[in-house]
């Protein structure tokens, strides 16, 4: 117990560990504040017009395709179009039709819209005769917001990696590791002592973040808790490996950065690009964070019945990495486990 108190005292002095714990929670608060914002609406085209230059019917047609902002003169309109911070498309009357103004630095999608808008306007009567079926989106269908929530939760779950790694590195630099080597410390106690702090910290960070920014049904609470516990334990084990093999503080920070990139980037790419029934998608489970990421996406999308495979994969990872740590650490330094 005294060992855990000493580790907690060291962690509280480390700003990096404190930020690692608080950052996901703060990001979760930011996402929660944006709960009333539809991220899909952020990509809506913006059209700039001149007051009293375009007919009311044309303005109504533009509003069905995006938002409309009026300016007092052509100079103000051109300045707004050329502003690098905006993605607006200038629209001017051109006889019976319209013409558009582009700055040349727009996104590709806005360039295409600006180039085709006059033709679409000319064919608007024919388009009105077409049958259009609108499928309304559900309240929780904003995929970008869901993706941000899952990335934040995965980051929170794997914060125990930073806790444990920094704790072991500090012990090396302070000479405490030399003391541990001569103490009558069993393997079980050493593992429990090193895993506990990062494990509990990761769980608390993930639970707080989930409570803030994630809405989940009662049937999915148990699955979420199991996912958090297994992921936090896995992260703590990874932190032990980093702490063991890091020669100093800078090397440890570098390893932590590399691990976080490997744990976050591949699952996102596989989820967005690779089909779920492909072999490559199945191979992505070699990374423990993939099971966490896919499980959270299933939960947040209401597919809690498909989370079983993710929990099994995480459990297998935990067992393998724990046994691997015993083998490496026991073979490397037997004095720690006398």
Short mmCIF file of C-alpha atoms in Angstrom, two decimals:
data_model
loop_
_atom_site.label_atom_id
_atom_site.label_comp_id
_atom_site.label_asym_id
_atom_site.label_seq_id
_atom_site.Cartn_x
_atom_site.Cartn_y
_atom_site.Cartn_z
CA UNK A 1 0.00 0.00 0.00
CA UNK A 2 2.85 2.37 0.84
CA UNK A 3 4.39 1.61 -2.57
CA UNK A 4 1.20 2.66 -4.33
CA UNK A 5 1.05 5.89 -2.31
CA UNK A 6 4.64 6.67 -3.28
CA UNK A 7 3.87 6.01 -6.95
CA UNK A 8 0.79 8.22 -6.78
CA UNK A 9 2.87 10.98 -5.23
CA UNK A 10 5.39 10.77 -8.08
CA UNK A 11 2.63 10.76 -10.69
CA UNK A 12 1.01 13.87 -9.16
CA UNK A 13 4.28 15.73 -9.66
CA UNK A 14 4.42 14.77 -13.32
CA UNK A 15 2.52 17.28 -15.48
CA UNK A 16 2.49 14.90 -18.45
CA UNK A 17 0.59 12.24 -16.50
CA UNK A 18 -1.89 14.78 -15.15
CA UNK A 19 -2.54 16.11 -18.67
CA UNK A 20 -2.88 12.55 -19.96
CA UNK A 21 -5.65 11.96 -17.43
CA UNK A 22 -7.46 15.27 -17.93
CA UNK A 23 -7.12 15.73 -21.70
CA UNK A 24 -9.72 13.09 -22.74
CA UNK A 25 -12.13 14.43 -20.14
CA UNK A 26 -11.74 18.00 -21.45
CA UNK A 27 -12.16 16.83 -25.04
CA UNK A 28 -15.29 14.93 -23.97
CA UNK A 29 -16.67 18.17 -22.47
CA UNK A 30 -15.94 19.99 -25.74
CA UNK A 31 -17.74 17.31 -27.76
CA UNK A 32 -20.66 17.44 -25.35
CA UNK A 33 -20.92 21.20 -25.82
CA UNK A 34 -21.20 20.57 -29.55
CA UNK A 35 -24.01 18.07 -29.03
CA UNK A 36 -26.50 20.43 -30.66
CA UNK A 37 -24.34 20.96 -33.72
CA UNK A 38 -24.72 18.72 -36.75
CA UNK A 39 -21.25 18.17 -38.15
CA UNK A 40 -22.71 17.30 -41.52
CA UNK A 41 -24.07 20.84 -41.79
CA UNK A 42 -20.56 22.25 -41.53
CA UNK A 43 -19.88 21.12 -45.11
CA UNK A 44 -22.99 22.91 -46.46
CA UNK A 45 -22.17 25.21 -49.43
CA UNK A 46 -22.21 28.94 -48.76
CA UNK A 47 -23.35 31.30 -51.53
CA UNK A 48 -22.49 35.03 -51.57
CA UNK A 49 -24.85 37.38 -53.41
CA UNK A 50 -25.31 41.14 -53.82
CA UNK A 51 -28.42 42.72 -52.36
CA UNK A 52 -31.13 43.44 -54.97
CA UNK A 53 -29.01 41.83 -57.70
CA UNK A 54 -30.75 38.43 -57.83
CA UNK A 55 -34.46 37.66 -57.96
CA UNK A 56 -36.27 36.26 -54.96
CA UNK A 57 -36.94 32.97 -56.77
CA UNK A 58 -33.21 32.52 -57.42
CA UNK A 59 -32.42 33.19 -53.76
CA UNK A 60 -34.97 30.57 -52.73
CA UNK A 61 -33.41 28.07 -55.13
CA UNK A 62 -29.94 28.76 -53.71
CA UNK A 63 -31.24 28.31 -50.17
CA UNK A 64 -32.47 24.82 -51.04
CA UNK A 65 -28.85 23.93 -51.87
CA UNK A 66 -26.97 25.81 -49.17
CA UNK A 67 -26.88 28.99 -47.09
CA UNK A 68 -26.99 32.47 -48.62
CA UNK A 69 -25.15 35.59 -47.42
CA UNK A 70 -25.87 39.00 -48.96
CA UNK A 71 -23.35 41.85 -49.44
CA UNK A 72 -23.92 45.48 -50.22
CA UNK A 73 -21.65 45.72 -53.29
CA UNK A 74 -19.47 43.70 -55.65
CA UNK A 75 -16.27 44.74 -53.90
CA UNK A 76 -17.39 43.30 -50.55
CA UNK A 77 -18.51 40.12 -52.26
CA UNK A 78 -15.15 39.63 -54.00
CA UNK A 79 -13.27 40.24 -50.75
CA UNK A 80 -15.37 37.60 -49.00
CA UNK A 81 -14.81 35.10 -51.82
CA UNK A 82 -11.04 35.72 -51.84
CA UNK A 83 -10.74 35.48 -48.06
CA UNK A 84 -8.62 32.34 -47.37
CA UNK A 85 -10.64 31.65 -44.23
CA UNK A 86 -13.89 31.19 -46.19
CA UNK A 87 -15.14 28.67 -48.72
CA UNK A 88 -17.95 30.83 -50.13
CA UNK A 89 -19.06 30.82 -53.76
CA UNK A 90 -20.00 34.16 -55.34
CA UNK A 91 -23.23 34.12 -57.35
CA UNK A 92 -24.14 36.92 -59.78
CA UNK A 93 -26.98 37.38 -62.24
CA UNK A 94 -26.03 36.72 -65.88
CA UNK A 95 -28.92 37.44 -68.21
CA UNK A 96 -31.53 34.73 -67.68
CA UNK A 97 -29.06 32.63 -65.71
CA UNK A 98 -26.36 33.02 -63.11
CA UNK A 99 -22.57 32.96 -62.99
CA UNK A 100 -20.25 32.10 -60.15
CA UNK A 101 -17.09 33.63 -58.71
CA UNK A 102 -14.35 31.42 -57.25
CA UNK A 103 -11.08 32.40 -55.62
CA UNK A 104 -9.18 29.33 -56.82
CA UNK A 105 -8.15 28.04 -53.38
CA UNK A 106 -11.42 26.33 -52.49
CA UNK A 107 -11.83 22.70 -51.60
CA UNK A 108 -12.28 20.44 -54.59
CA UNK A 109 -15.92 19.84 -53.78
CA UNK A 110 -16.66 23.59 -53.71
CA UNK A 111 -14.83 24.06 -57.01
CA UNK A 112 -17.04 21.41 -58.61
CA UNK A 113 -20.17 23.01 -57.13
CA UNK A 114 -19.15 26.45 -58.36
CA UNK A 115 -18.45 25.22 -61.90
CA UNK A 116 -21.69 23.22 -62.22
CA UNK A 117 -24.04 25.61 -60.42
CA UNK A 118 -24.95 27.72 -63.51
CA UNK A 119 -25.83 24.58 -65.47
CA UNK A 120 -27.90 23.23 -62.59
CA UNK A 121 -29.74 26.55 -62.38
CA UNK A 122 -30.51 26.44 -66.09
CA UNK A 123 -31.95 22.93 -65.68
CA UNK A 124 -33.84 23.67 -62.48
CA UNK A 125 -37.27 23.32 -64.10
CA UNK A 126 -36.42 19.85 -65.41
CA UNK A 127 -35.00 18.87 -62.03
CA UNK A 128 -38.25 19.93 -60.38
CA UNK A 129 -40.09 17.28 -62.41
CA UNK A 130 -37.88 14.52 -61.02
CA UNK A 131 -39.09 12.44 -58.11
CA UNK A 132 -36.93 12.98 -55.03
CA UNK A 133 -37.05 10.76 -51.98
CA UNK A 134 -35.48 12.13 -48.79
CA UNK A 135 -34.48 9.60 -46.15
CA UNK A 136 -34.34 11.43 -42.79
CA UNK A 137 -31.28 10.80 -40.66
CA UNK A 138 -31.67 9.72 -37.06
CA UNK A 139 -30.43 11.90 -34.21
CA UNK A 140 -27.36 9.72 -33.62
CA UNK A 141 -26.35 9.31 -37.26
CA UNK A 142 -23.65 11.98 -37.27
CA UNK A 143 -20.76 9.67 -38.06
CA UNK A 144 -18.06 12.31 -37.63
CA UNK A 145 -19.22 13.11 -34.11
CA UNK A 146 -19.35 9.40 -33.27
CA UNK A 147 -15.84 8.97 -34.60
CA UNK A 148 -14.55 11.84 -32.43
CA UNK A 149 -16.20 10.34 -29.35
CA UNK A 150 -14.68 6.90 -29.98
CA UNK A 151 -11.19 8.35 -30.61
CA UNK A 152 -11.44 10.29 -27.35
CA UNK A 153 -12.57 7.21 -25.41
CA UNK A 154 -9.81 5.02 -26.87
CA UNK A 155 -7.28 7.68 -25.88
CA UNK A 156 -8.70 7.78 -22.35
CA UNK A 157 -8.61 3.98 -21.99
CA UNK A 158 -4.96 3.80 -23.00
CA UNK A 159 -3.80 6.57 -20.67
CA UNK A 160 -2.64 3.91 -18.20
CA UNK A 161 0.23 3.29 -20.60
CA UNK A 162 1.57 6.78 -19.88
CA UNK A 163 1.01 6.42 -16.13
CA UNK A 164 2.97 3.19 -15.76
CA UNK A 165 5.72 4.04 -18.22
CA UNK A 166 6.48 7.40 -16.62
CA UNK A 167 6.37 5.88 -13.14
CA UNK A 168 8.97 3.22 -13.99
CA UNK A 169 11.19 5.72 -15.82
CA UNK A 170 11.16 8.06 -12.82
CA UNK A 171 12.10 5.13 -10.57
CA UNK A 172 15.06 4.37 -12.82
CA UNK A 173 16.29 7.96 -12.76
CA UNK A 174 15.80 8.27 -8.99
CA UNK A 175 17.58 4.99 -8.28
CA UNK A 176 14.51 3.31 -6.80
CA UNK A 177 14.85 0.45 -9.28
CA UNK A 178 18.13 -0.54 -7.61
CA UNK A 179 16.33 -0.74 -4.28
CA UNK A 180 13.60 -2.92 -5.81
CA UNK A 181 16.22 -5.36 -7.02
CA UNK A 182 17.36 -6.17 -3.48
CA UNK A 183 13.93 -6.21 -1.84
CA UNK A 184 12.18 -9.57 -1.25
CA UNK A 185 9.47 -8.75 -3.80
CA UNK A 186 7.37 -11.50 -5.36
CA UNK A 187 6.37 -11.53 -9.03
CA UNK A 188 2.71 -11.11 -8.16
CA UNK A 189 3.26 -8.12 -5.89
CA UNK A 190 5.53 -6.39 -8.42
CA UNK A 191 2.98 -6.77 -11.22
CA UNK A 192 0.08 -5.66 -9.01
CA UNK A 193 2.03 -2.64 -7.78
CA UNK A 194 3.04 -1.52 -11.24
CA UNK A 195 -0.26 -2.21 -13.00
CA UNK A 196 -2.66 -0.85 -10.37
CA UNK A 197 -2.02 2.87 -10.73
CA UNK A 198 -2.25 3.03 -14.52
CA UNK A 199 -5.13 0.57 -14.52
CA UNK A 200 -7.25 2.57 -12.09
CA UNK A 201 -6.27 5.89 -13.74
CA UNK A 202 -7.23 4.64 -17.19
CA UNK A 203 -10.58 3.33 -15.95
CA UNK A 204 -11.42 6.60 -14.18
CA UNK A 205 -10.44 8.71 -17.21
CA UNK A 206 -12.45 6.51 -19.60
CA UNK A 207 -15.53 6.32 -17.35
CA UNK A 208 -15.61 10.08 -16.82
CA UNK A 209 -15.20 10.70 -20.54
CA UNK A 210 -17.91 8.17 -21.41
CA UNK A 211 -20.34 9.70 -18.91
CA UNK A 212 -19.77 13.13 -20.41
CA UNK A 213 -19.98 12.54 -24.16
CA UNK A 214 -21.48 9.09 -24.76
CA UNK A 215 -25.15 8.12 -24.65
CA UNK A 216 -25.61 4.39 -24.29
CA UNK A 217 -28.54 2.12 -23.58
CA UNK A 218 -28.87 0.20 -20.33
CA UNK A 219 -28.18 -3.07 -22.13
CA UNK A 220 -24.83 -1.77 -23.31
CA UNK A 221 -23.51 -0.54 -19.94
CA UNK A 222 -22.02 -3.89 -18.93
CA UNK A 223 -20.34 -4.32 -22.33
CA UNK A 224 -18.90 -0.81 -22.09
CA UNK A 225 -17.52 -1.43 -18.58
CA UNK A 226 -15.92 -4.71 -19.67
CA UNK A 227 -14.41 -2.97 -22.67
CA UNK A 228 -12.99 -0.20 -20.48
CA UNK A 229 -11.57 -2.60 -17.89
CA UNK A 230 -9.85 -4.86 -20.43
CA UNK A 231 -8.53 -1.92 -22.45
CA UNK A 232 -7.20 -0.15 -19.37
CA UNK A 233 -5.47 -3.34 -18.21
CA UNK A 234 -3.97 -3.82 -21.66
CA UNK A 235 -2.70 -0.25 -21.66
CA UNK A 236 -1.12 -0.73 -18.24
CA UNK A 237 0.78 -3.77 -19.52
CA UNK A 238 2.05 -1.81 -22.52
CA UNK A 239 3.22 0.89 -20.11
CA UNK A 240 5.20 -1.75 -18.19
CA UNK A 241 6.99 -2.78 -21.38
CA UNK A 242 7.84 0.85 -22.21
CA UNK A 243 9.08 1.45 -18.66
CA UNK A 244 11.28 -1.65 -18.79
CA UNK A 245 12.94 -0.89 -22.12
CA UNK A 246 13.25 2.90 -21.85
CA UNK A 247 16.76 4.07 -21.03
CA UNK A 248 15.65 7.55 -19.99
CA UNK A 249 12.88 10.13 -19.95
CA UNK A 250 13.26 11.28 -23.56
CA UNK A 251 13.35 7.70 -24.86
CA UNK A 252 10.24 6.88 -22.80
CA UNK A 253 8.32 9.87 -24.19
CA UNK A 254 9.30 8.85 -27.72
CA UNK A 255 8.10 5.27 -27.14
CA UNK A 256 4.82 6.54 -25.68
CA UNK A 257 4.21 8.74 -28.72
CA UNK A 258 4.95 5.87 -31.12
CA UNK A 259 2.67 3.49 -29.23
CA UNK A 260 -0.19 5.99 -29.13
CA UNK A 261 0.11 6.58 -32.89
CA UNK A 262 0.14 2.83 -33.55
CA UNK A 263 -2.81 2.29 -31.22
CA UNK A 264 -4.97 5.09 -32.68
CA UNK A 265 -4.17 5.53 -36.38
CA UNK A 266 -4.48 1.95 -37.80
CA UNK A 267 -7.92 1.17 -36.30
CA UNK A 268 -9.31 4.43 -37.68
CA UNK A 269 -7.93 3.74 -41.16
CA UNK A 270 -9.12 0.13 -41.14
CA UNK A 271 -12.59 1.15 -39.97
CA UNK A 272 -12.98 3.87 -42.62
CA UNK A 273 -11.31 2.16 -45.60
CA UNK A 274 -11.19 -1.63 -45.22
CA UNK A 275 -14.41 -3.71 -45.59
CA UNK A 276 -15.41 -5.43 -42.35
CA UNK A 277 -15.55 -8.85 -44.01
CA UNK A 278 -12.02 -8.68 -45.47
CA UNK A 279 -8.95 -10.57 -44.29
CA UNK A 280 -7.06 -7.32 -43.69
CA UNK A 281 -9.80 -6.14 -41.35
CA UNK A 282 -9.49 -9.37 -39.37
CA UNK A 283 -5.71 -9.00 -39.20
CA UNK A 284 -6.17 -5.56 -37.63
CA UNK A 285 -7.21 -7.38 -34.43
CA UNK A 286 -3.50 -8.06 -33.90
CA UNK A 287 -3.53 -4.57 -32.41
CA UNK A 288 -5.44 -4.58 -29.10
CA UNK A 289 -6.72 -1.06 -29.73
CA UNK A 290 -8.57 -2.29 -32.83
CA UNK A 291 -10.85 -4.45 -30.69
CA UNK A 292 -11.48 -1.47 -28.41
CA UNK A 293 -12.20 0.86 -31.34
CA UNK A 294 -14.52 -1.52 -33.15
CA UNK A 295 -16.33 -2.40 -29.93
CA UNK A 296 -16.97 1.25 -29.11
CA UNK A 297 -18.23 1.95 -32.63
CA UNK A 298 -20.65 -0.96 -32.27
CA UNK A 299 -21.89 0.35 -28.93
CA UNK A 300 -22.30 3.94 -30.03
CA UNK A 301 -24.19 2.80 -33.15
CA UNK A 302 -26.48 0.57 -31.08
CA UNK A 303 -25.00 -2.78 -32.17
CA UNK A 304 -24.11 -4.12 -28.75
CA UNK A 305 -24.78 -7.70 -29.82
CA UNK A 306 -21.62 -7.73 -31.96
CA UNK A 307 -19.23 -6.69 -29.20
CA UNK A 308 -18.54 -10.23 -27.94
CA UNK A 309 -15.72 -10.89 -30.41
CA UNK A 310 -14.03 -7.63 -29.38
CA UNK A 311 -14.10 -8.57 -25.69
CA UNK A 312 -12.67 -12.02 -26.44
CA UNK A 313 -9.85 -10.54 -28.53
CA UNK A 314 -9.00 -8.05 -25.79
CA UNK A 315 -8.96 -10.79 -23.16
CA UNK A 316 -6.60 -12.89 -25.29
CA UNK A 317 -4.31 -9.89 -25.75
CA UNK A 318 -4.25 -9.27 -21.99
CA UNK A 319 -3.28 -12.88 -21.22
CA UNK A 320 -0.57 -13.04 -23.92
CA UNK A 321 0.99 -9.69 -23.01
CA UNK A 322 0.94 -10.50 -19.29
CA UNK A 323 2.68 -13.84 -19.84
CA UNK A 324 5.15 -12.18 -22.17
CA UNK A 325 6.00 -9.59 -19.54
CA UNK A 326 6.58 -12.30 -16.93
CA UNK A 327 8.90 -14.17 -19.29
CA UNK A 328 10.90 -11.10 -20.34
CA UNK A 329 11.12 -9.49 -16.93
CA UNK A 330 11.83 -12.71 -15.06
CA UNK A 331 14.54 -13.71 -17.52
CA UNK A 332 16.07 -10.25 -17.54
CA UNK A 333 16.29 -9.62 -13.82
CA UNK A 334 15.53 -12.45 -11.38
CA UNK A 335 16.38 -10.34 -8.34
CA UNK A 336 13.21 -8.33 -8.71
CA UNK A 337 11.12 -11.49 -8.29
CA UNK A 338 12.86 -13.29 -5.43
#
